[in-house]
Short mmCIF file of C-alpha atoms in Angstrom, two decimals:
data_model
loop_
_atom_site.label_atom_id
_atom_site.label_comp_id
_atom_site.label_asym_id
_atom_site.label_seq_id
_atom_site.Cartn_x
_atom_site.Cartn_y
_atom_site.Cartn_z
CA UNK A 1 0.62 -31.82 43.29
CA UNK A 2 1.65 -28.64 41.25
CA UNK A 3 4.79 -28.85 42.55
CA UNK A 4 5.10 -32.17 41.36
CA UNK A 5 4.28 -31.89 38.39
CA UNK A 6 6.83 -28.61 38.46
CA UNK A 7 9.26 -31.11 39.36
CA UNK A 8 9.00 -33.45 36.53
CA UNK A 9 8.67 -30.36 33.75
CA UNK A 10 11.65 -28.84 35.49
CA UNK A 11 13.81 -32.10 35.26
CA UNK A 12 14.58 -33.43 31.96
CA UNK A 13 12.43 -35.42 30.01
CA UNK A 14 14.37 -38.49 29.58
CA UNK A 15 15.18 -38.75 33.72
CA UNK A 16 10.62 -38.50 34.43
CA UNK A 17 10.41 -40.82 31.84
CA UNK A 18 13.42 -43.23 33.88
CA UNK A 19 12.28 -42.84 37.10
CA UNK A 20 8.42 -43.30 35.96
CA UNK A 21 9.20 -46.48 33.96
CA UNK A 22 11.77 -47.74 37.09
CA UNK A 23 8.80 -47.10 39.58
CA UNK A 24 6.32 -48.61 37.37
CA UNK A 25 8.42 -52.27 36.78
CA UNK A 26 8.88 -52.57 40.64
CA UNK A 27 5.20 -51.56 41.22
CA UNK A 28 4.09 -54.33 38.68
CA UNK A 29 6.88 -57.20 40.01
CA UNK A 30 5.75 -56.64 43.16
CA UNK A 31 2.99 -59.14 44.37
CA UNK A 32 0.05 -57.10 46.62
CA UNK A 33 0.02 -58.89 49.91
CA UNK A 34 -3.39 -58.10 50.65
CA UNK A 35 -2.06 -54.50 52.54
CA UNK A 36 -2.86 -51.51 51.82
CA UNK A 37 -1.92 -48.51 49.16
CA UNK A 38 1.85 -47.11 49.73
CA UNK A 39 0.37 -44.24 52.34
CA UNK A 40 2.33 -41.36 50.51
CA UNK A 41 0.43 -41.95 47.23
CA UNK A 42 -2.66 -39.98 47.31
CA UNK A 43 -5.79 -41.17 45.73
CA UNK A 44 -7.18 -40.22 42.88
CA UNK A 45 -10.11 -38.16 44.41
CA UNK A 46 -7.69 -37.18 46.81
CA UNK A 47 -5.09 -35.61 44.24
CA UNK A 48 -8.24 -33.68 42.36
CA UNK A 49 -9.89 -32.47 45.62
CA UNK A 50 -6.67 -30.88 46.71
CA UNK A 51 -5.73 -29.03 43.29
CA UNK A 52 -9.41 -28.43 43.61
CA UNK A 53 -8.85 -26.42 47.19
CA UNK A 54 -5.55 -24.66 45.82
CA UNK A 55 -7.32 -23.04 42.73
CA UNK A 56 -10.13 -21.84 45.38
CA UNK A 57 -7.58 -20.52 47.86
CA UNK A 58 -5.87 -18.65 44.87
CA UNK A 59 -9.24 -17.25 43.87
CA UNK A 60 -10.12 -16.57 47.12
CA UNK A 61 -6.78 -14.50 47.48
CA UNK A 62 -7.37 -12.60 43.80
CA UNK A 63 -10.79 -11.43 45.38
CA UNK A 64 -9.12 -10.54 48.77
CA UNK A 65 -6.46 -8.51 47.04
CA UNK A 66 -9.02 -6.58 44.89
CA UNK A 67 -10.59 -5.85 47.86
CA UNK A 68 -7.79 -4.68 49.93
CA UNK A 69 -7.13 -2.74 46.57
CA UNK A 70 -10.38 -0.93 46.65
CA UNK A 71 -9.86 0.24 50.55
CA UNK A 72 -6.41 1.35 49.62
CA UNK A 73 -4.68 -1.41 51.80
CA UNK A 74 -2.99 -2.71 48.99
CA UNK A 75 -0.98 -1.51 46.09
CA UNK A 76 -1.50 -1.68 42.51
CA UNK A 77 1.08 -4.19 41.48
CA UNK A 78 0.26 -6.63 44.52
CA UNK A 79 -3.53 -6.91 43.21
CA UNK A 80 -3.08 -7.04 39.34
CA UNK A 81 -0.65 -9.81 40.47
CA UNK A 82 -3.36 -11.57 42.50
CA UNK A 83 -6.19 -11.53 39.95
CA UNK A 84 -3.45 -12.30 36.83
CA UNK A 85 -2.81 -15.40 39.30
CA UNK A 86 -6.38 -15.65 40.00
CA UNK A 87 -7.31 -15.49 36.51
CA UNK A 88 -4.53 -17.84 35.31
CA UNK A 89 -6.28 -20.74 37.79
CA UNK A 90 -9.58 -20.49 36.78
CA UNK A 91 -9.01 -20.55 33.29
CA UNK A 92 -6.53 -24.29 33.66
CA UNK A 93 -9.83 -24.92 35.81
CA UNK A 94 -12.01 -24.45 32.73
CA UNK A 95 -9.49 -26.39 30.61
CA UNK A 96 -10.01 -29.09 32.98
CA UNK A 97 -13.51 -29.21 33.11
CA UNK A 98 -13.81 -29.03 29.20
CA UNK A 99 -11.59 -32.13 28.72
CA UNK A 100 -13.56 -33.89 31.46
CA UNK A 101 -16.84 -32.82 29.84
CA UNK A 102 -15.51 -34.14 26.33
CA UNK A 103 -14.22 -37.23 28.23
CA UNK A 104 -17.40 -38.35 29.00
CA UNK A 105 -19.24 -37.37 26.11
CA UNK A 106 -16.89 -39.84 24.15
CA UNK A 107 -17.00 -42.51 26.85
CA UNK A 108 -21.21 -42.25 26.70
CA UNK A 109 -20.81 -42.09 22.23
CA UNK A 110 -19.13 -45.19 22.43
CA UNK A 111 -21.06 -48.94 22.14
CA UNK A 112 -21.12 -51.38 24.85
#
């Protein structure tokens, strides 16, 4: 998903917003035929649980490199790269759970 979104920041804005509002007019014209969701599309949940799995694995590999750092194993550079990556992923992971967390305090201020 990074990637794709790496993609669309890499390619200019006018061409993501082309190819988004191309996609989106066939998507709507097209009648559902009772079949299922185009099979390359992930879900929702699906799309969060894997970002969710890539910033572990990058933490994971910050606290691996420390260690190998500590037992000599590893050089400098390679672990303050590591735990600058590491870092850098938990704090968009604390972004994200701060606009989710003032997401649904709005959605639960609002009247029904």
């Amino acid at each position: 998903m990074i990637n794709e979104i790496a993609a669309l920041t890499s390619s200019s804005t006018t061409d993501g917003l082309l190819k988004a509002t191309s996609t989106t007019r066939y998507s709507a014209s097209t009648p559902d035929l009772g079949g299922t969701a185009e099979a390359s599309a992930p879900s929702f949940s699906q799309a969060v649980a894997q970002v969710s799995q890539e910033a572990i694995d990058k933490i994971k590999q910050g606290e691996a490199a420390a260690i190998s750092g500590v037992d000599g194993q590893a050089s400098a550079q390679q672990v303050v790269e590591a735990v600058l990556a590491a870092e850098s992923t938990l704090q968009t992971a604390i972004a994200i759970r701060d606009k989710v967390v003032s997401a649904y305090q709005e959605i639960s201020r609002m009247s029904i």
